[in-house]
Coordinates of C-alpha atoms and ligand atoms in Angstrom, one line a residue:
X22 CA 68.3 22.0 -82.6
X23 CA 67.4 24.4 -85.4
X24 CA 65.0 23.2 -88.2
X25 CA 66.0 23.6 -91.7
X26 CA 63.5 24.6 -93.6
X27 CA 62.1 23.2 -96.8
X28 CA 64.1 23.2 -99.5
X29 CA 63.7 24.2 -102.8
X30 CA 62.9 21.5 -104.8
X31 CA 65.4 21.0 -108.2
X32 CA 64.6 21.8 -111.5
X33 CA 62.8 19.3 -113.1
X34 CA 61.1 17.5 -110.1
X35 CA 57.1 17.4 -110.0
X36 CA 55.3 20.1 -107.9
X37 CA 53.4 16.7 -106.3
X38 CA 56.9 15.6 -105.1
X39 CA 57.7 18.2 -103.7
X40 CA 55.1 19.0 -101.7
X41 CA 55.2 15.2 -100.6
X42 CA 59.3 16.2 -99.1
X43 CA 58.0 19.5 -97.7
X44 CA 55.0 17.5 -96.1
X45 CA 57.8 14.7 -94.8
X46 CA 60.5 17.5 -93.6
X47 CA 57.3 19.2 -91.6
X48 CA 55.5 15.5 -89.9
X49 CA 59.4 15.2 -89.1
X50 CA 59.5 18.6 -87.7
X51 CA 55.9 17.5 -86.1
X52 CA 57.8 14.1 -84.5
X53 CA 60.5 16.5 -82.6
X54 CA 57.7 17.4 -80.2
X55 CA 55.0 14.9 -80.8
X56 CA 56.3 11.8 -81.8
X57 CA 58.9 8.8 -82.8
X58 CA 60.6 9.4 -86.4
X59 CA 60.3 5.1 -86.4
X60 CA 57.1 5.3 -86.5
X61 CA 56.5 6.5 -90.3
X62 CA 60.1 4.7 -91.0
X63 CA 61.1 1.1 -90.4
X64 CA 63.9 0.3 -87.7
X65 CA 67.7 0.7 -89.1
X66 CA 68.7 -2.6 -89.2
X67 CA 71.6 -3.5 -91.2
X68 CA 74.3 -1.7 -90.8
X69 CA 74.8 0.9 -88.7
X70 CA 73.2 5.2 -89.4
X71 CA 74.6 7.7 -91.3
X72 CA 73.0 9.5 -88.8
X73 CA 71.7 9.4 -84.8
X74 CA 68.9 10.0 -83.4
X75 CA 67.4 11.6 -80.3
X76 CA 67.8 10.1 -77.0
X77 CA 63.9 9.6 -76.6
X78 CA 63.7 8.0 -80.2
X79 CA 66.6 5.8 -79.5
X80 CA 65.0 4.4 -76.6
X81 CA 61.8 4.1 -77.7
X82 CA 61.9 2.4 -81.0
X83 CA 64.0 -0.6 -78.1
X84 CA 60.5 -0.3 -76.1
X85 CA 58.4 -0.8 -79.2
X86 CA 60.2 -3.4 -80.7
X87 CA 60.6 -5.1 -77.9
X88 CA 57.1 -5.7 -77.3
X89 CA 57.1 -8.7 -80.0
X90 CA 59.3 -10.6 -77.0
X91 CA 57.0 -13.0 -74.6
X92 CA 56.0 -11.2 -71.2
X93 CA 59.3 -13.0 -68.9
X94 CA 57.3 -13.9 -66.4
X95 CA 55.2 -15.8 -68.9
X96 CA 57.9 -17.5 -70.1
X97 CA 57.6 -21.0 -67.7
X98 CA 60.2 -22.4 -70.1
X99 CA 63.3 -20.6 -68.6
X100 CA 65.3 -21.4 -64.4
X101 CA 66.3 -17.9 -65.0
X102 CA 65.3 -15.2 -62.5
X103 CA 62.2 -13.1 -64.2
X104 CA 61.6 -10.8 -60.6
X105 CA 63.9 -8.7 -58.1
X106 CA 63.3 -6.5 -55.7
X107 CA 62.7 -2.6 -56.7
X108 CA 66.0 -2.0 -53.8
X109 CA 67.7 -4.5 -55.7
X110 CA 67.2 -3.0 -59.1
X111 CA 68.9 0.3 -58.1
X112 CA 71.8 -1.1 -56.6
X113 CA 71.9 -3.1 -60.0
X114 CA 70.9 0.2 -61.6
X115 CA 73.4 2.0 -59.4
X116 CA 76.7 -0.3 -60.3
X117 CA 76.2 -0.8 -63.8
X118 CA 79.7 1.2 -64.8
X119 CA 81.9 -0.5 -62.2
X120 CA 84.4 -3.7 -64.0
X121 CA 84.2 -5.7 -61.7
X122 CA 88.2 -7.2 -62.9
X123 CA 89.0 -3.7 -61.6
X124 CA 89.4 -5.3 -58.4
X125 CA 92.3 -2.4 -57.2
X126 CA 90.4 0.3 -58.1
X127 CA 87.3 -1.8 -57.0
X128 CA 88.9 -3.2 -54.4
X129 CA 84.7 -3.2 -52.0
X130 CA 83.7 -5.4 -55.0
X131 CA 86.3 -7.8 -55.0
X132 CA 85.4 -8.1 -51.1
X133 CA 82.1 -8.7 -51.6
X134 CA 82.7 -11.7 -54.0
X135 CA 85.0 -13.5 -51.8
X136 CA 81.8 -12.8 -49.6
X137 CA 79.9 -15.2 -51.8
X138 CA 82.4 -17.3 -52.3
X139 CA 83.1 -17.8 -48.5
X140 CA 79.0 -18.3 -47.8
X141 CA 78.5 -20.7 -51.0
X142 CA 81.6 -22.5 -49.7
X143 CA 79.4 -22.6 -45.7
X144 CA 76.1 -23.8 -47.6
X145 CA 77.6 -26.8 -49.3
X146 CA 79.4 -27.8 -46.5
X147 CA 83.3 -27.3 -47.6
X148 CA 85.4 -28.8 -44.7
X149 CA 87.7 -25.7 -44.5
X150 CA 89.1 -22.4 -46.0
X151 CA 88.3 -22.8 -49.6
X152 CA 88.0 -21.0 -52.7
X153 CA 86.3 -20.4 -56.1
X154 CA 85.1 -18.0 -58.7
X155 CA 82.3 -15.3 -59.9
X156 CA 81.9 -16.4 -62.7
X157 CA 79.2 -15.2 -66.6
X158 CA 76.5 -18.7 -65.1
X159 CA 77.0 -21.9 -64.9
X160 CA 78.6 -22.6 -68.3
X161 CA 82.0 -21.5 -67.4
X162 CA 81.7 -21.8 -63.7
X163 CA 81.7 -25.3 -66.0
X164 CA 84.3 -24.7 -67.9
X165 CA 87.0 -23.7 -65.5
X166 CA 86.2 -26.6 -63.3
X167 CA 86.7 -29.4 -66.0
X168 CA 89.6 -27.8 -66.7
X169 CA 90.7 -27.9 -63.0
X170 CA 89.4 -31.1 -63.2
X171 CA 92.0 -32.0 -66.7
X172 CA 95.3 -29.9 -65.5
X173 CA 94.9 -32.3 -62.2
X174 CA 94.5 -35.7 -63.8
X175 CA 97.6 -34.8 -66.0
X176 CA 99.7 -33.4 -62.8
X177 CA 98.7 -37.0 -61.4
X178 CA 99.7 -38.8 -64.9
X179 CA 102.5 -37.5 -65.4
X180 CA 104.3 -37.5 -61.3
X181 CA 102.8 -41.4 -62.2
X182 CA 105.1 -41.2 -65.6
X183 CA 102.0 -42.1 -67.5
X184 CA 100.1 -41.4 -70.4
X185 CA 98.4 -38.3 -70.7
X186 CA 97.1 -38.1 -74.2
X187 CA 93.5 -39.1 -73.8
X188 CA 91.4 -37.7 -71.0
X189 CA 87.8 -39.0 -70.4
X190 CA 84.9 -37.5 -68.7
X191 CA 81.8 -39.3 -67.5
X192 CA 78.5 -38.6 -67.5
X193 CA 74.6 -38.6 -68.5
X194 CA 72.1 -37.8 -71.2
X195 CA 70.7 -35.6 -68.7
X196 CA 73.6 -33.2 -68.6
X197 CA 72.7 -29.7 -69.7
X198 CA 74.7 -29.3 -73.9
X199 CA 77.8 -27.5 -72.2
X200 CA 79.1 -30.5 -70.9
X201 CA 79.3 -31.6 -74.2
X202 CA 80.4 -28.0 -75.2
X203 CA 83.6 -28.4 -72.9
X204 CA 84.5 -31.9 -74.5
X205 CA 84.9 -30.1 -77.9
X206 CA 86.4 -27.5 -76.7
X207 CA 89.1 -28.8 -74.7
X208 CA 89.9 -32.2 -76.4
X209 CA 88.7 -34.2 -74.0
X210 CA 86.2 -37.7 -74.8
X211 CA 82.8 -37.6 -73.3
X212 CA 81.3 -40.7 -72.5
X213 CA 77.6 -40.0 -72.6
X214 CA 75.8 -42.7 -70.3
X215 CA 72.3 -43.2 -72.5
X216 CA 69.0 -42.4 -70.5
X217 CA 66.6 -45.3 -70.1
X218 CA 63.1 -45.3 -71.6
X219 CA 61.9 -44.8 -67.8
X220 CA 64.7 -43.6 -66.2
X221 CA 66.0 -39.6 -66.9
X222 CA 69.0 -39.9 -63.9
X223 CA 71.4 -41.8 -63.6
X224 CA 73.3 -43.6 -60.4
X225 CA 77.1 -45.8 -59.4
X226 CA 76.2 -48.5 -61.7
X227 CA 75.6 -46.3 -64.7
X228 CA 78.9 -45.5 -63.8
X229 CA 81.0 -46.9 -63.2
X230 CA 81.4 -49.8 -66.8
X231 CA 83.0 -45.8 -68.1
X232 CA 85.9 -45.5 -65.1
X233 CA 88.9 -45.8 -66.3
X234 CA 92.8 -44.1 -66.0
X235 CA 92.2 -41.4 -68.5
X236 CA 88.8 -40.0 -66.4
X237 CA 89.5 -37.0 -65.4
X238 CA 86.0 -37.4 -63.5
X239 CA 82.2 -37.4 -63.6
X240 CA 79.3 -34.9 -63.6
X241 CA 76.1 -35.4 -61.7
X242 CA 73.2 -32.7 -62.0
X243 CA 71.7 -31.9 -58.7
X244 CA 68.3 -31.0 -60.2
X245 CA 68.4 -32.3 -63.7
X246 CA 67.4 -29.7 -67.0
X247 CA 64.9 -32.0 -67.8
X248 CA 62.8 -32.9 -65.4
X249 CA 64.4 -31.2 -61.8
X250 CA 65.5 -34.8 -60.6
X251 CA 68.9 -35.5 -58.9
X252 CA 72.0 -37.8 -60.3
X253 CA 72.3 -40.2 -57.5
X254 CA 75.3 -38.3 -56.1
X255 CA 76.1 -40.2 -53.3
X256 CA 75.5 -43.2 -54.5
X257 CA 77.8 -42.3 -57.1
X258 CA 80.6 -41.2 -54.8
X259 CA 80.3 -44.1 -52.7
X260 CA 81.1 -46.4 -55.8
X261 CA 84.5 -43.7 -56.9
X262 CA 85.5 -44.5 -53.2
X263 CA 85.4 -48.3 -53.6
X264 CA 87.0 -47.7 -56.8
X265 CA 89.9 -45.9 -55.2
X266 CA 90.4 -48.5 -52.4
X267 CA 89.9 -51.1 -54.4
X268 CA 92.2 -50.3 -58.1
X269 CA 93.6 -47.4 -57.0
X270 CA 91.8 -45.2 -59.3
X271 CA 90.7 -41.6 -57.5
X272 CA 88.2 -40.3 -59.8
X273 CA 86.9 -36.8 -58.1
X274 CA 83.3 -36.2 -59.0
X275 CA 82.0 -32.5 -60.3
X276 CA 78.5 -31.7 -59.1
X277 CA 76.2 -29.7 -61.8
X278 CA 74.4 -27.6 -59.5
X279 CA 73.0 -24.3 -61.6
X280 CA 69.4 -25.2 -60.7
X281 CA 69.8 -27.4 -57.4
X282 CA 72.5 -26.0 -55.7
X283 CA 70.1 -22.8 -54.3
X284 CA 67.5 -25.8 -53.6
X285 CA 68.0 -28.4 -51.9
X286 CA 70.2 -26.6 -49.2
X287 CA 67.2 -25.1 -48.5
X288 CA 64.7 -28.2 -49.4
X289 CA 66.2 -31.2 -48.5
X290 CA 69.1 -30.1 -46.0
X291 CA 69.6 -33.8 -44.5
X292 CA 69.6 -34.8 -47.9
X293 CA 74.2 -35.3 -48.9
X294 CA 75.0 -34.6 -52.5
X295 CA 77.3 -31.8 -51.7
X296 CA 81.3 -31.5 -49.9
X297 CA 79.7 -33.7 -47.3
X298 CA 80.3 -36.3 -49.7
X299 CA 84.7 -37.2 -49.8
X300 CA 85.1 -37.2 -53.9
X301 CA 82.6 -33.8 -54.8
X302 CA 85.5 -31.8 -55.2
X303 CA 83.7 -28.7 -57.1
X304 CA 80.1 -28.1 -57.5
X305 CA 79.2 -24.8 -60.2
X306 CA 75.5 -22.9 -59.7
X307 CA 73.7 -20.0 -60.9
X308 CA 73.2 -17.3 -59.3
X309 CA 70.6 -16.4 -62.2
X310 CA 68.8 -19.1 -61.3
X311 CA 67.5 -20.3 -57.7
X312 CA 70.0 -18.0 -56.5
X313 CA 67.5 -14.8 -57.6
X314 CA 69.5 -12.6 -59.7
X315 CA 69.3 -11.4 -63.0
X316 CA 71.1 -13.1 -65.6
X317 CA 74.4 -12.9 -65.5
X318 CA 76.2 -14.4 -62.7
X319 CA 77.3 -18.1 -62.0
X320 CA 79.6 -19.7 -59.5
X321 CA 82.3 -22.1 -59.0
X322 CA 83.9 -23.4 -55.7
X323 CA 86.1 -25.6 -54.6
X324 CA 86.2 -28.4 -52.2
X325 CA 90.0 -27.3 -51.0
X326 CA 92.0 -25.0 -52.5
X327 CA 94.6 -27.8 -54.1
X328 CA 91.4 -28.2 -56.1
X329 CA 92.1 -25.5 -58.3
X330 CA 94.9 -26.8 -60.4
X331 CA 97.4 -23.9 -59.9
X332 CA 98.4 -23.4 -63.6
X333 CA 94.9 -21.9 -64.1
X334 CA 95.7 -19.1 -62.1
X335 CA 97.3 -15.8 -64.0
X336 CA 99.2 -13.7 -62.2
X337 CA 99.5 -10.3 -64.2
X338 CA 101.0 -7.5 -63.8
X339 CA 97.8 -5.2 -64.6
X340 CA 98.1 -1.4 -63.4
X341 CA 101.1 -1.8 -61.4
X342 CA 99.8 -4.0 -59.5
X343 CA 99.7 -8.1 -59.3
X344 CA 96.0 -9.4 -59.6
X345 CA 95.5 -13.2 -59.7
X346 CA 92.7 -14.2 -62.1
X347 CA 90.8 -17.4 -63.2
X348 CA 88.2 -16.8 -65.2
X349 CA 87.7 -17.1 -69.2
X350 CA 86.1 -13.8 -69.1
X351 CA 88.1 -10.4 -68.1
X352 CA 86.1 -7.1 -68.1
X353 CA 82.7 -7.8 -67.0
X354 CA 80.0 -6.3 -64.6
X355 CA 80.0 -5.9 -60.8
X356 CA 76.2 -5.5 -60.6
X357 CA 75.2 -9.0 -60.5
X358 CA 77.8 -9.7 -57.9
X359 CA 76.6 -7.5 -55.7
X360 CA 73.2 -8.2 -56.3
X361 CA 73.7 -11.5 -55.2
X362 CA 75.3 -10.3 -51.9
X363 CA 72.6 -8.2 -51.8
X364 CA 70.1 -11.5 -52.1
X365 CA 72.2 -13.5 -49.1
X366 CA 71.7 -10.8 -46.6
X367 CA 68.3 -9.3 -47.4
X368 CA 66.8 -13.5 -46.8
X369 CA 69.6 -14.6 -45.2
X370 CA 68.8 -18.3 -44.5
X371 CA 65.1 -18.0 -43.0
X372 CA 64.9 -16.0 -46.9
X373 CA 65.7 -18.4 -48.9
X374 CA 64.0 -21.5 -47.2
X375 CA 60.8 -19.8 -46.9
X376 CA 61.4 -18.2 -51.0
X377 CA 61.6 -22.0 -51.8
X378 CA 59.4 -23.8 -49.7
X379 CA 56.6 -21.5 -51.2
X380 CA 57.7 -22.5 -54.2
X381 CA 58.2 -26.1 -53.7
X382 CA 54.1 -25.5 -52.4
X383 CA 53.3 -24.0 -55.7
X384 CA 54.2 -26.4 -57.8
X385 CA 53.3 -29.1 -55.6
X386 CA 49.8 -27.8 -56.0
X387 CA 50.1 -27.0 -59.9
X388 CA 50.5 -30.7 -60.0
X389 CA 48.2 -32.2 -57.9
X390 CA 45.8 -30.0 -60.5
X391 CA 47.0 -31.5 -63.7
X392 CA 47.3 -34.6 -63.1
X393 CA 43.8 -34.4 -61.4
X394 CA 42.6 -33.4 -65.1
X395 CA 42.6 -36.7 -66.9
X396 CA 44.6 -36.7 -69.6
X397 CA 48.2 -36.4 -67.7
X398 CA 50.3 -38.3 -66.2
X399 CA 53.4 -36.3 -63.8
X400 CA 56.9 -37.3 -64.3
X401 CA 58.4 -38.9 -61.1
X402 CA 58.0 -40.8 -58.4
X403 CA 55.9 -38.8 -55.8
X404 CA 57.6 -37.6 -52.8
X405 CA 61.2 -37.9 -55.0
X406 CA 63.5 -34.5 -54.9
X407 CA 63.4 -32.3 -57.0
X408 CA 63.1 -28.6 -58.5
X409 CA 60.0 -26.6 -58.1
X410 CA 58.2 -27.4 -61.0
X411 CA 55.6 -29.4 -62.9
X412 CA 56.8 -32.2 -65.0
X413 CA 54.6 -33.4 -67.0
X414 CA 52.8 -35.8 -70.2
X415 CA 49.8 -37.3 -71.8
X416 CA 48.8 -40.4 -70.2
X417 CA 47.4 -41.8 -73.5
X418 CA 47.3 -41.4 -77.5
X419 CA 44.8 -38.9 -78.0
X420 CA 44.4 -36.4 -81.1
X421 CA 46.7 -33.7 -80.3
X422 CA 50.7 -34.5 -78.8
X423 CA 52.6 -31.9 -75.8
X424 CA 53.7 -29.9 -78.8
X425 CA 50.2 -28.6 -79.4
X426 CA 49.3 -28.2 -76.2
X427 CA 52.1 -25.6 -75.5
X428 CA 51.1 -24.0 -79.4
X429 CA 47.8 -23.9 -78.0
X430 CA 48.2 -22.7 -74.4
X431 CA 50.4 -20.3 -75.8
X432 CA 47.8 -19.1 -78.5
X433 CA 45.4 -19.0 -75.8
X434 CA 47.5 -17.2 -73.1
X435 CA 50.5 -16.2 -73.8
X436 CA 52.2 -19.2 -71.3
X437 CA 55.3 -20.4 -72.8
X438 CA 55.5 -23.8 -71.3
X439 CA 57.9 -25.9 -73.4
X440 CA 57.4 -29.5 -74.8
X441 CA 60.4 -31.3 -75.7
X442 CA 61.9 -34.7 -76.1
X443 CA 64.2 -36.9 -74.0
X444 CA 67.9 -37.3 -74.6
X445 CA 68.6 -41.3 -76.3
X446 CA 67.9 -43.4 -75.7
X447 CA 65.0 -41.9 -74.1
X448 CA 64.2 -39.6 -76.8
X449 CA 60.6 -41.0 -77.5
X450 CA 59.7 -39.4 -74.2
X451 CA 57.7 -36.6 -74.5
X452 CA 57.5 -33.8 -71.3
X453 CA 56.0 -30.6 -70.9
X454 CA 57.9 -28.2 -68.0
X455 CA 56.6 -25.2 -66.1
X456 CA 58.7 -23.2 -63.7
X457 CA 57.1 -22.3 -61.1
X458 CA 59.1 -19.6 -59.4
X459 CA 58.3 -16.5 -56.9
X460 CA 56.3 -14.7 -59.9
X461 CA 54.2 -17.7 -60.3
X462 CA 51.9 -17.7 -56.8
X463 CA 48.9 -19.8 -56.0
X464 CA 46.5 -17.4 -58.0
X465 CA 48.5 -17.6 -61.5
X466 CA 49.3 -21.4 -60.6
X467 CA 45.5 -22.1 -60.6
X468 CA 44.8 -20.1 -63.7
X469 CA 47.4 -22.0 -65.6
X470 CA 46.0 -25.3 -64.7
X471 CA 42.5 -24.4 -66.2
X472 CA 44.2 -22.6 -68.9
X473 CA 46.0 -25.7 -69.4
X474 CA 42.9 -27.6 -69.5
X475 CA 40.8 -25.0 -71.8
X476 CA 43.7 -25.6 -73.9
X477 CA 43.0 -29.3 -74.2
X478 CA 39.7 -29.1 -74.7
X479 CA 40.1 -27.0 -77.3
X480 CA 42.9 -29.6 -78.8
X481 CA 39.9 -31.8 -78.2
X482 CA 37.2 -30.4 -80.0
X483 CA 39.6 -28.9 -82.7
X484 CA 42.5 -31.6 -83.5
X485 CA 45.6 -31.2 -82.8
X486 CA 48.5 -28.9 -84.9
X487 CA 48.4 -28.5 -88.6
X488 CA 51.7 -30.9 -89.6
X489 CA 53.5 -27.6 -90.8
X490 CA 52.4 -25.5 -87.7
X491 CA 53.7 -28.7 -85.3
X492 CA 57.0 -28.3 -87.0
X493 CA 57.5 -24.7 -86.2
X494 CA 56.5 -24.8 -82.3
X495 CA 59.4 -27.9 -82.4
X496 CA 62.5 -25.8 -83.8
X497 CA 61.7 -23.5 -80.6
X498 CA 63.2 -25.5 -77.3
X499 CA 62.6 -22.6 -74.8
X500 CA 65.4 -23.5 -72.3
Ligands
PLP22 C1 72.1 -28.0 -64.7 C2 72.4 -27.2 -65.7 N1 73.7 -27.2 -66.1 C3 74.4 -26.2 -66.5 C4 73.3 -24.8 -67.2 C5 74.2 -23.5 -67.6 O1 73.7 -23.2 -66.7 P1 73.9 -21.0 -67.4 O2 73.1 -20.7 -68.3 O3 74.4 -20.7 -65.7 O4 75.4 -21.1 -68.1 C6 72.1 -25.2 -67.2 C7 70.9 -24.1 -67.5 O5 70.5 -24.2 -67.0 C8 71.4 -26.4 -66.1 O6 70.5 -25.9 -66.0

């Protein structure tokens, strides 16, 4: 591109202005060789710029903006993967141009998705051949799984000549917000079991009073977002079997294993929560959480083919071929499916077990240090099955609270450790929670422990945050 000569100043423009504009043009020319025009002007932010820019400038502009984001490895709020091996990153980078939905054009990618589904069905102890789907994450998997519950319930009711206008779905206050979202989007009454002041998961005795003939299903969580513990899935299953046998109400169970689905099979293989339990008809799991893939992949697995309501499958004539689709989205990337398969073949059962054990050992080491510090108590029974995380809270009243600690820790070291209150009826309880993933090795976990102690010492000396600052901290939930 040639550099335009400086324009002659029009009549009436002062020499000073002319000199200024010549200087600007000169600088713009120099920027092409030495810099980036956004060192001297703000980033476009409200309309498409009239003219584009050099690819290098665009790349630098975005890179420079992103320094304002937190560093993902210090984000101990997220369950989502923040690091993958370079070889996996290469698979991702080399397959960004492949639209996953083009099954006819990319049949091998479609086959790799099916392999992943078969491997997960086997991991979750499905009794035989079954089906499932790759999704954008657990949220889409839950929408589809719950839709299937609704459709199957309606089918049963229509066959029996009964009313189909008032479906309800039962779950605890410990679920992720997506379950309420499903109910609102798809017109199902949510029957939410409140948490108790000292019990943050649900069991059969909590669920039973809510069940009736209009119940499309019960959702139970394996590894809650709030404390990382599991609902009593086995107990709920047994209660549902009893209800079926005694009252003839057959209520299916869906397990939300968004995080736990990749943790329990490796850390607690004898714990029964999956298709070994008769009423568990579908399971969702996030590939991008403990499946160890970058964001954009989830899975829905059915116990048997017949658990997928046939009406949810669309057979369409697409570009001359008949294709069956069972997802809320259409076009989407292939890269994360391939990355999931990479992890499966790269790590195998042994590798996943090693990684999960490493994370849980580091989380226990961190938990011990936090418990020994003095001001804190851990949330949950010692030895309870849990995700690799540490959930803790202040044991007594102080001049500062958990939100102040989160803020102080971020200010001193940039750690992102969220503080939050639990859902009703435990909403007076505040918790802090640190995820211990592969990027938090023992050395860093030890450093985090001493940083938490130091943040408390600082707060001890200076007192808690100003109410204005505290309000600001509370607006970000962090998960
Ligand atoms: C228990 C549970 N269910 C569902 C979700 C939603 O999952 P995703 O982010 O994969 O859509 C989450 C996310 O944290 C979760 O923890």
